[in-house]
mmCIF file with all atom_site columns, C-alpha atoms in Angstrom:
data_model
loop_
_atom_site.group_PDB
_atom_site.id
_atom_site.type_symbol
_atom_site.label_atom_id
_atom_site.label_alt_id
_atom_site.label_comp_id
_atom_site.label_asym_id
_atom_site.label_entity_id
_atom_site.label_seq_id
_atom_site.pdbx_PDB_ins_code
_atom_site.Cartn_x
_atom_site.Cartn_y
_atom_site.Cartn_z
_atom_site.occupancy
_atom_site.B_iso_or_equiv
_atom_site.pdbx_formal_charge
_atom_site.auth_seq_id
_atom_site.auth_comp_id
_atom_site.auth_asym_id
_atom_site.auth_atom_id
_atom_site.pdbx_PDB_model_num
ATOM 1   C CA . MET X 1 1   ? 59.030  81.129  57.042 1.00 0.00 ? 1   MET X CA 1
ATOM 2   C CA . SER X 1 2   ? 61.751  79.960  54.659 1.00 0.00 ? 2   SER X CA 1
ATOM 3   C CA . GLU X 1 3   ? 65.215  78.989  55.859 1.00 0.00 ? 3   GLU X CA 1
ATOM 4   C CA . ILE X 1 4   ? 67.509  81.881  56.728 1.00 0.00 ? 4   ILE X CA 1
ATOM 5   C CA . ILE X 1 5   ? 70.907  81.496  55.067 1.00 0.00 ? 5   ILE X CA 1
ATOM 6   C CA . LEU X 1 6   ? 74.048  83.495  55.795 1.00 0.00 ? 6   LEU X CA 1
ATOM 7   C CA . PHE X 1 7   ? 76.779  83.510  53.165 1.00 0.00 ? 7   PHE X CA 1
ATOM 8   C CA . ASP X 1 8   ? 79.926  84.499  55.017 1.00 0.00 ? 8   ASP X CA 1
ATOM 9   C CA . TYR X 1 9   ? 83.646  84.054  55.533 1.00 0.00 ? 9   TYR X CA 1
ATOM 10  C CA . GLN X 1 10  ? 84.834  83.252  59.033 1.00 0.00 ? 10  GLN X CA 1
ATOM 11  C CA . ARG X 1 11  ? 87.479  86.001  59.234 1.00 0.00 ? 11  ARG X CA 1
ATOM 12  C CA . SER X 1 12  ? 85.389  88.714  57.593 1.00 0.00 ? 12  SER X CA 1
ATOM 13  C CA . SER X 1 13  ? 84.685  91.469  60.129 1.00 0.00 ? 13  SER X CA 1
ATOM 14  C CA . ALA X 1 14  ? 81.412  92.331  58.442 1.00 0.00 ? 14  ALA X CA 1
ATOM 15  C CA . SER X 1 15  ? 80.284  88.696  58.564 1.00 0.00 ? 15  SER X CA 1
ATOM 16  C CA . TYR X 1 16  ? 81.356  88.453  62.206 1.00 0.00 ? 16  TYR X CA 1
ATOM 17  C CA . ARG X 1 17  ? 79.086  91.429  63.042 1.00 0.00 ? 17  ARG X CA 1
ATOM 18  C CA . VAL X 1 18  ? 76.074  89.787  61.443 1.00 0.00 ? 18  VAL X CA 1
ATOM 19  C CA . ARG X 1 19  ? 76.729  86.454  63.179 1.00 0.00 ? 19  ARG X CA 1
ATOM 20  C CA . ILE X 1 20  ? 76.836  88.261  66.533 1.00 0.00 ? 20  ILE X CA 1
ATOM 21  C CA . VAL X 1 21  ? 73.508  90.012  65.921 1.00 0.00 ? 21  VAL X CA 1
ATOM 22  C CA . LEU X 1 22  ? 71.802  86.848  64.687 1.00 0.00 ? 22  LEU X CA 1
ATOM 23  C CA . ASN X 1 23  ? 72.986  85.131  67.868 1.00 0.00 ? 23  ASN X CA 1
ATOM 24  C CA . LEU X 1 24  ? 71.948  88.004  70.144 1.00 0.00 ? 24  LEU X CA 1
ATOM 25  C CA . LYS X 1 25  ? 68.467  87.919  68.636 1.00 0.00 ? 25  LYS X CA 1
ATOM 26  C CA . ASN X 1 26  ? 68.282  84.099  68.795 1.00 0.00 ? 26  ASN X CA 1
ATOM 27  C CA . VAL X 1 27  ? 67.636  83.845  65.054 1.00 0.00 ? 27  VAL X CA 1
ATOM 28  C CA . THR X 1 28  ? 68.232  80.348  63.716 1.00 0.00 ? 28  THR X CA 1
ATOM 29  C CA . TYR X 1 29  ? 70.186  80.355  60.474 1.00 0.00 ? 29  TYR X CA 1
ATOM 30  C CA . THR X 1 30  ? 72.332  78.188  58.227 1.00 0.00 ? 30  THR X CA 1
ATOM 31  C CA . ARG X 1 31  ? 75.824  79.268  57.216 1.00 0.00 ? 31  ARG X CA 1
ATOM 32  C CA . VAL X 1 32  ? 77.235  78.878  53.725 1.00 0.00 ? 32  VAL X CA 1
ATOM 33  C CA . PRO X 1 33  ? 81.021  79.448  54.037 1.00 0.00 ? 33  PRO X CA 1
ATOM 34  C CA . THR X 1 34  ? 82.155  81.683  51.177 1.00 0.00 ? 34  THR X CA 1
ATOM 35  C CA . SER X 1 35  ? 85.953  81.828  51.099 1.00 0.00 ? 35  SER X CA 1
ATOM 36  C CA . LEU X 1 36  ? 87.451  85.190  50.200 1.00 0.00 ? 36  LEU X CA 1
ATOM 37  C CA . LEU X 1 37  ? 90.849  83.547  49.854 1.00 0.00 ? 37  LEU X CA 1
ATOM 38  C CA . ASP X 1 38  ? 89.434  81.277  47.128 1.00 0.00 ? 38  ASP X CA 1
ATOM 39  C CA . ASN X 1 39  ? 87.446  84.139  45.557 1.00 0.00 ? 39  ASN X CA 1
ATOM 40  C CA . ALA X 1 40  ? 84.193  82.226  46.085 1.00 0.00 ? 40  ALA X CA 1
ATOM 41  C CA . GLN X 1 41  ? 82.436  85.600  46.394 1.00 0.00 ? 41  GLN X CA 1
ATOM 42  C CA . ARG X 1 42  ? 83.295  86.240  42.740 1.00 0.00 ? 42  ARG X CA 1
ATOM 43  C CA . ALA X 1 43  ? 81.519  83.133  41.428 1.00 0.00 ? 43  ALA X CA 1
ATOM 44  C CA . PRO X 1 44  ? 78.985  84.114  38.729 1.00 0.00 ? 44  PRO X CA 1
ATOM 45  C CA . ASP X 1 45  ? 75.990  82.671  40.567 1.00 0.00 ? 45  ASP X CA 1
ATOM 46  C CA . TYR X 1 46  ? 76.951  84.588  43.714 1.00 0.00 ? 46  TYR X CA 1
ATOM 47  C CA . VAL X 1 47  ? 77.575  87.888  41.903 1.00 0.00 ? 47  VAL X CA 1
ATOM 48  C CA . GLU X 1 48  ? 74.193  87.524  40.178 1.00 0.00 ? 48  GLU X CA 1
ATOM 49  C CA . ARG X 1 49  ? 72.608  87.738  43.619 1.00 0.00 ? 49  ARG X CA 1
ATOM 50  C CA . ASN X 1 50  ? 75.158  90.155  45.141 1.00 0.00 ? 50  ASN X CA 1
ATOM 51  C CA . PRO X 1 51  ? 76.618  92.405  42.413 1.00 0.00 ? 51  PRO X CA 1
ATOM 52  C CA . GLN X 1 52  ? 79.373  93.749  44.671 1.00 0.00 ? 52  GLN X CA 1
ATOM 53  C CA . GLY X 1 53  ? 80.687  90.236  45.246 1.00 0.00 ? 53  GLY X CA 1
ATOM 54  C CA . PHE X 1 54  ? 81.131  90.834  48.975 1.00 0.00 ? 54  PHE X CA 1
ATOM 55  C CA . VAL X 1 55  ? 80.274  88.948  52.132 1.00 0.00 ? 55  VAL X CA 1
ATOM 56  C CA . PRO X 1 56  ? 78.104  88.778  54.080 1.00 0.00 ? 56  PRO X CA 1
ATOM 57  C CA . MET X 1 57  ? 74.852  88.164  52.247 1.00 0.00 ? 57  MET X CA 1
ATOM 58  C CA . LEU X 1 58  ? 71.754  87.141  54.180 1.00 0.00 ? 58  LEU X CA 1
ATOM 59  C CA . SER X 1 59  ? 68.964  85.327  52.378 1.00 0.00 ? 59  SER X CA 1
ATOM 60  C CA . ILE X 1 60  ? 65.827  85.953  54.414 1.00 0.00 ? 60  ILE X CA 1
ATOM 61  C CA . ASN X 1 61  ? 62.109  86.247  53.690 1.00 0.00 ? 61  ASN X CA 1
ATOM 62  C CA . GLY X 1 62  ? 62.704  86.192  49.944 1.00 0.00 ? 62  GLY X CA 1
ATOM 63  C CA . HIS X 1 63  ? 65.402  88.893  50.084 1.00 0.00 ? 63  HIS X CA 1
ATOM 64  C CA . ASP X 1 64  ? 69.143  88.716  49.459 1.00 0.00 ? 64  ASP X CA 1
ATOM 65  C CA . LEU X 1 65  ? 70.445  91.383  51.822 1.00 0.00 ? 65  LEU X CA 1
ATOM 66  C CA . THR X 1 66  ? 73.978  92.771  51.600 1.00 0.00 ? 66  THR X CA 1
ATOM 67  C CA . GLN X 1 67  ? 76.207  95.169  53.561 1.00 0.00 ? 67  GLN X CA 1
ATOM 68  C CA . SER X 1 68  ? 76.489  94.243  57.238 1.00 0.00 ? 68  SER X CA 1
ATOM 69  C CA . LEU X 1 69  ? 74.947  97.378  58.734 1.00 0.00 ? 69  LEU X CA 1
ATOM 70  C CA . ALA X 1 70  ? 72.020  97.212  56.315 1.00 0.00 ? 70  ALA X CA 1
ATOM 71  C CA . ILE X 1 71  ? 71.504  93.559  57.266 1.00 0.00 ? 71  ILE X CA 1
ATOM 72  C CA . ILE X 1 72  ? 71.633  94.444  60.959 1.00 0.00 ? 72  ILE X CA 1
ATOM 73  C CA . ASP X 1 73  ? 69.139  97.276  60.402 1.00 0.00 ? 73  ASP X CA 1
ATOM 74  C CA . TYR X 1 74  ? 66.751  94.787  58.778 1.00 0.00 ? 74  TYR X CA 1
ATOM 75  C CA . LEU X 1 75  ? 67.215  92.316  61.624 1.00 0.00 ? 75  LEU X CA 1
ATOM 76  C CA . ASP X 1 76  ? 66.561  95.081  64.146 1.00 0.00 ? 76  ASP X CA 1
ATOM 77  C CA . ALA X 1 77  ? 63.270  95.865  62.424 1.00 0.00 ? 77  ALA X CA 1
ATOM 78  C CA . GLN X 1 78  ? 62.219  92.212  62.165 1.00 0.00 ? 78  GLN X CA 1
ATOM 79  C CA . TYR X 1 79  ? 63.531  91.070  65.553 1.00 0.00 ? 79  TYR X CA 1
ATOM 80  C CA . PRO X 1 80  ? 63.510  94.158  67.800 1.00 0.00 ? 80  PRO X CA 1
ATOM 81  C CA . ASP X 1 81  ? 64.769  92.486  70.975 1.00 0.00 ? 81  ASP X CA 1
ATOM 82  C CA . PRO X 1 82  ? 67.497  93.273  71.877 1.00 0.00 ? 82  PRO X CA 1
ATOM 83  C CA . ALA X 1 83  ? 67.674  96.552  69.978 1.00 0.00 ? 83  ALA X CA 1
ATOM 84  C CA . MET X 1 84  ? 70.989  97.459  68.376 1.00 0.00 ? 84  MET X CA 1
ATOM 85  C CA . VAL X 1 85  ? 70.218  101.198 68.347 1.00 0.00 ? 85  VAL X CA 1
ATOM 86  C CA . SER X 1 86  ? 68.074  103.344 70.589 1.00 0.00 ? 86  SER X CA 1
ATOM 87  C CA . SER X 1 87  ? 64.710  104.786 69.552 1.00 0.00 ? 87  SER X CA 1
ATOM 88  C CA . ASN X 1 88  ? 65.924  108.104 70.996 1.00 0.00 ? 88  ASN X CA 1
ATOM 89  C CA . PRO X 1 89  ? 67.228  110.128 68.018 1.00 0.00 ? 89  PRO X CA 1
ATOM 90  C CA . ALA X 1 90  ? 70.264  111.583 69.807 1.00 0.00 ? 90  ALA X CA 1
ATOM 91  C CA . ASP X 1 91  ? 71.297  108.246 71.327 1.00 0.00 ? 91  ASP X CA 1
ATOM 92  C CA . ARG X 1 92  ? 70.762  106.526 67.985 1.00 0.00 ? 92  ARG X CA 1
ATOM 93  C CA . ALA X 1 93  ? 72.994  109.071 66.229 1.00 0.00 ? 93  ALA X CA 1
ATOM 94  C CA . LYS X 1 94  ? 75.692  108.649 68.888 1.00 0.00 ? 94  LYS X CA 1
ATOM 95  C CA . THR X 1 95  ? 75.701  104.869 68.493 1.00 0.00 ? 95  THR X CA 1
ATOM 96  C CA . LEU X 1 96  ? 75.790  105.091 64.699 1.00 0.00 ? 96  LEU X CA 1
ATOM 97  C CA . ALA X 1 97  ? 78.720  107.517 64.848 1.00 0.00 ? 97  ALA X CA 1
ATOM 98  C CA . GLN X 1 98  ? 80.670  105.138 67.087 1.00 0.00 ? 98  GLN X CA 1
ATOM 99  C CA . ALA X 1 99  ? 79.867  102.128 64.924 1.00 0.00 ? 99  ALA X CA 1
ATOM 100 C CA . LEU X 1 100 ? 80.775  103.959 61.730 1.00 0.00 ? 100 LEU X CA 1
ATOM 101 C CA . ILE X 1 101 ? 84.247  104.841 63.000 1.00 0.00 ? 101 ILE X CA 1
ATOM 102 C CA . ILE X 1 102 ? 84.866  101.126 62.554 1.00 0.00 ? 102 ILE X CA 1
ATOM 103 C CA . ALA X 1 103 ? 82.474  100.156 59.774 1.00 0.00 ? 103 ALA X CA 1
ATOM 104 C CA . ALA X 1 104 ? 83.064  103.193 57.538 1.00 0.00 ? 104 ALA X CA 1
ATOM 105 C CA . ASP X 1 105 ? 86.486  104.570 58.483 1.00 0.00 ? 105 ASP X CA 1
ATOM 106 C CA . ILE X 1 106 ? 88.704  101.650 59.581 1.00 0.00 ? 106 ILE X CA 1
ATOM 107 C CA . HIS X 1 107 ? 87.316  98.532  57.963 1.00 0.00 ? 107 HIS X CA 1
ATOM 108 C CA . PRO X 1 108 ? 86.906  99.593  54.300 1.00 0.00 ? 108 PRO X CA 1
ATOM 109 C CA . ILE X 1 109 ? 90.556  100.607 53.900 1.00 0.00 ? 109 ILE X CA 1
ATOM 110 C CA . ASP X 1 110 ? 91.855  97.635  55.887 1.00 0.00 ? 110 ASP X CA 1
ATOM 111 C CA . ASN X 1 111 ? 89.874  94.850  54.225 1.00 0.00 ? 111 ASN X CA 1
ATOM 112 C CA . LEU X 1 112 ? 91.363  92.032  52.188 1.00 0.00 ? 112 LEU X CA 1
ATOM 113 C CA . ARG X 1 113 ? 90.799  93.479  48.720 1.00 0.00 ? 113 ARG X CA 1
ATOM 114 C CA . VAL X 1 114 ? 92.580  96.726  49.659 1.00 0.00 ? 114 VAL X CA 1
ATOM 115 C CA . LEU X 1 115 ? 95.471  94.865  51.294 1.00 0.00 ? 115 LEU X CA 1
ATOM 116 C CA . ARG X 1 116 ? 95.805  92.640  48.230 1.00 0.00 ? 116 ARG X CA 1
ATOM 117 C CA . TYR X 1 117 ? 95.899  95.704  45.977 1.00 0.00 ? 117 TYR X CA 1
ATOM 118 C CA . LEU X 1 118 ? 98.589  97.342  48.087 1.00 0.00 ? 118 LEU X CA 1
ATOM 119 C CA . LYS X 1 119 ? 100.744 94.219  47.906 1.00 0.00 ? 119 LYS X CA 1
ATOM 120 C CA . ASP X 1 120 ? 100.045 92.842  44.427 1.00 0.00 ? 120 ASP X CA 1
ATOM 121 C CA . GLN X 1 121 ? 99.372  95.952  42.342 1.00 0.00 ? 121 GLN X CA 1
ATOM 122 C CA . MET X 1 122 ? 101.288 98.589  44.306 1.00 0.00 ? 122 MET X CA 1
ATOM 123 C CA . GLY X 1 123 ? 104.253 96.343  45.090 1.00 0.00 ? 123 GLY X CA 1
ATOM 124 C CA . GLN X 1 124 ? 104.279 96.974  48.830 1.00 0.00 ? 124 GLN X CA 1
ATOM 125 C CA . SER X 1 125 ? 106.016 94.555  51.186 1.00 0.00 ? 125 SER X CA 1
ATOM 126 C CA . GLN X 1 126 ? 104.022 92.535  53.697 1.00 0.00 ? 126 GLN X CA 1
ATOM 127 C CA . GLU X 1 127 ? 105.511 94.627  56.497 1.00 0.00 ? 127 GLU X CA 1
ATOM 128 C CA . ALA X 1 128 ? 104.371 97.824  54.771 1.00 0.00 ? 128 ALA X CA 1
ATOM 129 C CA . VAL X 1 129 ? 100.885 96.382  54.305 1.00 0.00 ? 129 VAL X CA 1
ATOM 130 C CA . ASP X 1 130 ? 100.737 95.385  57.986 1.00 0.00 ? 130 ASP X CA 1
ATOM 131 C CA . GLN X 1 131 ? 101.911 98.870  58.979 1.00 0.00 ? 131 GLN X CA 1
ATOM 132 C CA . TRP X 1 132 ? 99.097  100.369 56.871 1.00 0.00 ? 132 TRP X CA 1
ATOM 133 C CA . PHE X 1 133 ? 96.609  98.058  58.602 1.00 0.00 ? 133 PHE X CA 1
ATOM 134 C CA . ARG X 1 134 ? 97.806  99.011  62.084 1.00 0.00 ? 134 ARG X CA 1
ATOM 135 C CA . HIS X 1 135 ? 97.928  102.752 61.311 1.00 0.00 ? 135 HIS X CA 1
ATOM 136 C CA . TRP X 1 136 ? 94.240  103.045 60.469 1.00 0.00 ? 136 TRP X CA 1
ATOM 137 C CA . ILE X 1 137 ? 93.169  100.875 63.405 1.00 0.00 ? 137 ILE X CA 1
ATOM 138 C CA . ILE X 1 138 ? 95.144  103.047 65.821 1.00 0.00 ? 138 ILE X CA 1
ATOM 139 C CA . GLU X 1 139 ? 93.736  106.255 64.326 1.00 0.00 ? 139 GLU X CA 1
ATOM 140 C CA . GLY X 1 140 ? 90.148  105.028 64.624 1.00 0.00 ? 140 GLY X CA 1
ATOM 141 C CA . PHE X 1 141 ? 90.602  103.439 68.040 1.00 0.00 ? 141 PHE X CA 1
ATOM 142 C CA . THR X 1 142 ? 92.098  106.672 69.399 1.00 0.00 ? 142 THR X CA 1
ATOM 143 C CA . ALA X 1 143 ? 88.843  108.474 68.637 1.00 0.00 ? 143 ALA X CA 1
ATOM 144 C CA . LEU X 1 144 ? 86.710  105.573 69.840 1.00 0.00 ? 144 LEU X CA 1
ATOM 145 C CA . GLU X 1 145 ? 88.601  105.342 73.132 1.00 0.00 ? 145 GLU X CA 1
ATOM 146 C CA . ALA X 1 146 ? 87.792  109.003 73.782 1.00 0.00 ? 146 ALA X CA 1
ATOM 147 C CA . MET X 1 147 ? 84.091  108.259 73.180 1.00 0.00 ? 147 MET X CA 1
ATOM 148 C CA . ALA X 1 148 ? 84.007  105.081 75.276 1.00 0.00 ? 148 ALA X CA 1
ATOM 149 C CA . PRO X 1 149 ? 82.271  105.020 78.671 1.00 0.00 ? 149 PRO X CA 1
ATOM 150 C CA . GLU X 1 150 ? 84.254  104.654 81.885 1.00 0.00 ? 150 GLU X CA 1
ATOM 151 C CA . ASP X 1 151 ? 82.053  101.727 82.911 1.00 0.00 ? 151 ASP X CA 1
ATOM 152 C CA . GLY X 1 152 ? 79.852  99.276  81.086 1.00 0.00 ? 152 GLY X CA 1
ATOM 153 C CA . LEU X 1 153 ? 79.523  98.869  77.349 1.00 0.00 ? 153 LEU X CA 1
ATOM 154 C CA . PHE X 1 154 ? 78.754  101.303 74.559 1.00 0.00 ? 154 PHE X CA 1
ATOM 155 C CA . GLY X 1 155 ? 75.207  100.022 74.986 1.00 0.00 ? 155 GLY X CA 1
ATOM 156 C CA . GLY X 1 156 ? 75.269  100.311 78.778 1.00 0.00 ? 156 GLY X CA 1
ATOM 157 C CA . ASP X 1 157 ? 74.438  96.976  80.370 1.00 0.00 ? 157 ASP X CA 1
ATOM 158 C CA . LEU X 1 158 ? 73.678  95.263  77.044 1.00 0.00 ? 158 LEU X CA 1
ATOM 159 C CA . PRO X 1 159 ? 75.560  95.345  73.739 1.00 0.00 ? 159 PRO X CA 1
ATOM 160 C CA . ASN X 1 160 ? 74.528  97.716  70.992 1.00 0.00 ? 160 ASN X CA 1
ATOM 161 C CA . LEU X 1 161 ? 75.661  98.243  67.399 1.00 0.00 ? 161 LEU X CA 1
ATOM 162 C CA . ALA X 1 162 ? 78.917  99.936  68.411 1.00 0.00 ? 162 ALA X CA 1
ATOM 163 C CA . ASP X 1 163 ? 79.798  96.956  70.620 1.00 0.00 ? 163 ASP X CA 1
ATOM 164 C CA . VAL X 1 164 ? 78.963  94.576  67.786 1.00 0.00 ? 164 VAL X CA 1
ATOM 165 C CA . CYS X 1 165 ? 81.388  96.441  65.517 1.00 0.00 ? 165 CYS X CA 1
ATOM 166 C CA . LEU X 1 166 ? 84.122  96.721  68.162 1.00 0.00 ? 166 LEU X CA 1
ATOM 167 C CA . VAL X 1 167 ? 84.762  93.034  68.839 1.00 0.00 ? 167 VAL X CA 1
ATOM 168 C CA . PRO X 1 168 ? 85.544  91.941  65.253 1.00 0.00 ? 168 PRO X CA 1
ATOM 169 C CA . GLN X 1 169 ? 87.832  94.943  64.794 1.00 0.00 ? 169 GLN X CA 1
ATOM 170 C CA . MET X 1 170 ? 89.691  94.097  68.009 1.00 0.00 ? 170 MET X CA 1
ATOM 171 C CA . ALA X 1 171 ? 90.217  90.580  66.665 1.00 0.00 ? 171 ALA X CA 1
ATOM 172 C CA . ASN X 1 172 ? 91.635  92.060  63.458 1.00 0.00 ? 172 ASN X CA 1
ATOM 173 C CA . ALA X 1 173 ? 93.902  94.351  65.444 1.00 0.00 ? 173 ALA X CA 1
ATOM 174 C CA . ARG X 1 174 ? 95.371  91.444  67.373 1.00 0.00 ? 174 ARG X CA 1
ATOM 175 C CA . ARG X 1 175 ? 95.856  89.407  64.213 1.00 0.00 ? 175 ARG X CA 1
ATOM 176 C CA . VAL X 1 176 ? 98.401  91.955  62.944 1.00 0.00 ? 176 VAL X CA 1
ATOM 177 C CA . ASP X 1 177 ? 99.947  92.650  66.382 1.00 0.00 ? 177 ASP X CA 1
ATOM 178 C CA . THR X 1 178 ? 98.519  96.145  66.757 1.00 0.00 ? 178 THR X CA 1
ATOM 179 C CA . PRO X 1 179 ? 99.658  97.712  70.064 1.00 0.00 ? 179 PRO X CA 1
ATOM 180 C CA . LEU X 1 180 ? 96.541  98.187  72.168 1.00 0.00 ? 180 LEU X CA 1
ATOM 181 C CA . ASP X 1 181 ? 97.801  99.424  75.547 1.00 0.00 ? 181 ASP X CA 1
ATOM 182 C CA . ALA X 1 182 ? 96.624  102.955 74.737 1.00 0.00 ? 182 ALA X CA 1
ATOM 183 C CA . PHE X 1 183 ? 93.010  101.753 74.638 1.00 0.00 ? 183 PHE X CA 1
ATOM 184 C CA . PRO X 1 184 ? 92.172  100.464 78.142 1.00 0.00 ? 184 PRO X CA 1
ATOM 185 C CA . LYS X 1 185 ? 88.447  101.176 77.870 1.00 0.00 ? 185 LYS X CA 1
ATOM 186 C CA . LEU X 1 186 ? 88.172  99.355  74.556 1.00 0.00 ? 186 LEU X CA 1
ATOM 187 C CA . LEU X 1 187 ? 90.138  96.419  75.966 1.00 0.00 ? 187 LEU X CA 1
ATOM 188 C CA . ARG X 1 188 ? 87.861  96.282  79.014 1.00 0.00 ? 188 ARG X CA 1
ATOM 189 C CA . MET X 1 189 ? 84.736  96.287  76.859 1.00 0.00 ? 189 MET X CA 1
ATOM 190 C CA . ASP X 1 190 ? 86.137  93.719  74.451 1.00 0.00 ? 190 ASP X CA 1
ATOM 191 C CA . ALA X 1 191 ? 86.854  91.341  77.342 1.00 0.00 ? 191 ALA X CA 1
ATOM 192 C CA . ALA X 1 192 ? 83.334  91.818  78.709 1.00 0.00 ? 192 ALA X CA 1
ATOM 193 C CA . LEU X 1 193 ? 81.704  91.377  75.302 1.00 0.00 ? 193 LEU X CA 1
ATOM 194 C CA . THR X 1 194 ? 83.579  88.239  74.321 1.00 0.00 ? 194 THR X CA 1
ATOM 195 C CA . ALA X 1 195 ? 82.235  86.596  77.483 1.00 0.00 ? 195 ALA X CA 1
ATOM 196 C CA . PHE X 1 196 ? 78.677  86.867  76.087 1.00 0.00 ? 196 PHE X CA 1
ATOM 197 C CA . PRO X 1 197 ? 77.704  83.504  74.527 1.00 0.00 ? 197 PRO X CA 1
ATOM 198 C CA . ALA X 1 198 ? 76.364  85.255  71.406 1.00 0.00 ? 198 ALA X CA 1
ATOM 199 C CA . PHE X 1 199 ? 79.752  86.862  70.790 1.00 0.00 ? 199 PHE X CA 1
ATOM 200 C CA . ALA X 1 200 ? 81.769  83.767  71.668 1.00 0.00 ? 200 ALA X CA 1
ATOM 201 C CA . ALA X 1 201 ? 79.753  81.576  69.290 1.00 0.00 ? 201 ALA X CA 1
ATOM 202 C CA . ALA X 1 202 ? 80.310  84.044  66.439 1.00 0.00 ? 202 ALA X CA 1
ATOM 203 C CA . HIS X 1 203 ? 84.117  84.062  66.788 1.00 0.00 ? 203 HIS X CA 1
ATOM 204 C CA . PRO X 1 204 ? 85.991  82.987  63.642 1.00 0.00 ? 204 PRO X CA 1
ATOM 205 C CA . ASP X 1 205 ? 87.543  80.036  65.465 1.00 0.00 ? 205 ASP X CA 1
ATOM 206 C CA . GLN X 1 206 ? 84.049  78.719  66.220 1.00 0.00 ? 206 GLN X CA 1
ATOM 207 C CA . VAL X 1 207 ? 82.818  78.818  62.622 1.00 0.00 ? 207 VAL X CA 1
ATOM 208 C CA . LYS X 1 208 ? 85.729  77.418  60.646 1.00 0.00 ? 208 LYS X CA 1
ATOM 209 C CA . PRO X 1 209 ? 84.654  75.057  57.863 1.00 0.00 ? 209 PRO X CA 1
ATOM 210 C CA . ASP X 1 210 ? 85.037  71.359  58.629 1.00 0.00 ? 210 ASP X CA 1
#
């Protein structure tokens, strides 16, 4: 099998998700840091392989896979243990709905390219941009808190896809001083999840370029 290569940026939530899943599944891979701040994802040779010019991109088995949830779906098919979604259709749909609150509703409108557009093209102040960021996190987390279990993780005893999406978004929330006291269940799960070695090793502070 050829080398598995992950093109990512340490603070990218989507990249963080993929690192967690690779670690949970004990998949050995090599990272290629791809700085969003330096626009490395817009380099012609990168865009030729990934037309959206986003991170992450996973080069595996002759494929260049993009979009974090699509990458995780592939990894779940190739490396089924531990599973990120249930084989039960109703449970699978529930997990996907929880994960997509973050991956489809919060993250896309809070990512770097949107924040840059708000500030540079729309002329918004940094405080206004940060307020935008916090607003959409709080809206999504309010729904997610209502869905969260009283005990354990979204995945029960073991993390699932919703848990994998939660931790990077919690890190983002803290980075812009989002008030989180209204989300005790999410805070409890985040603390439990970050104690897992697979999650800890994927943290942005652990994968900074030399």
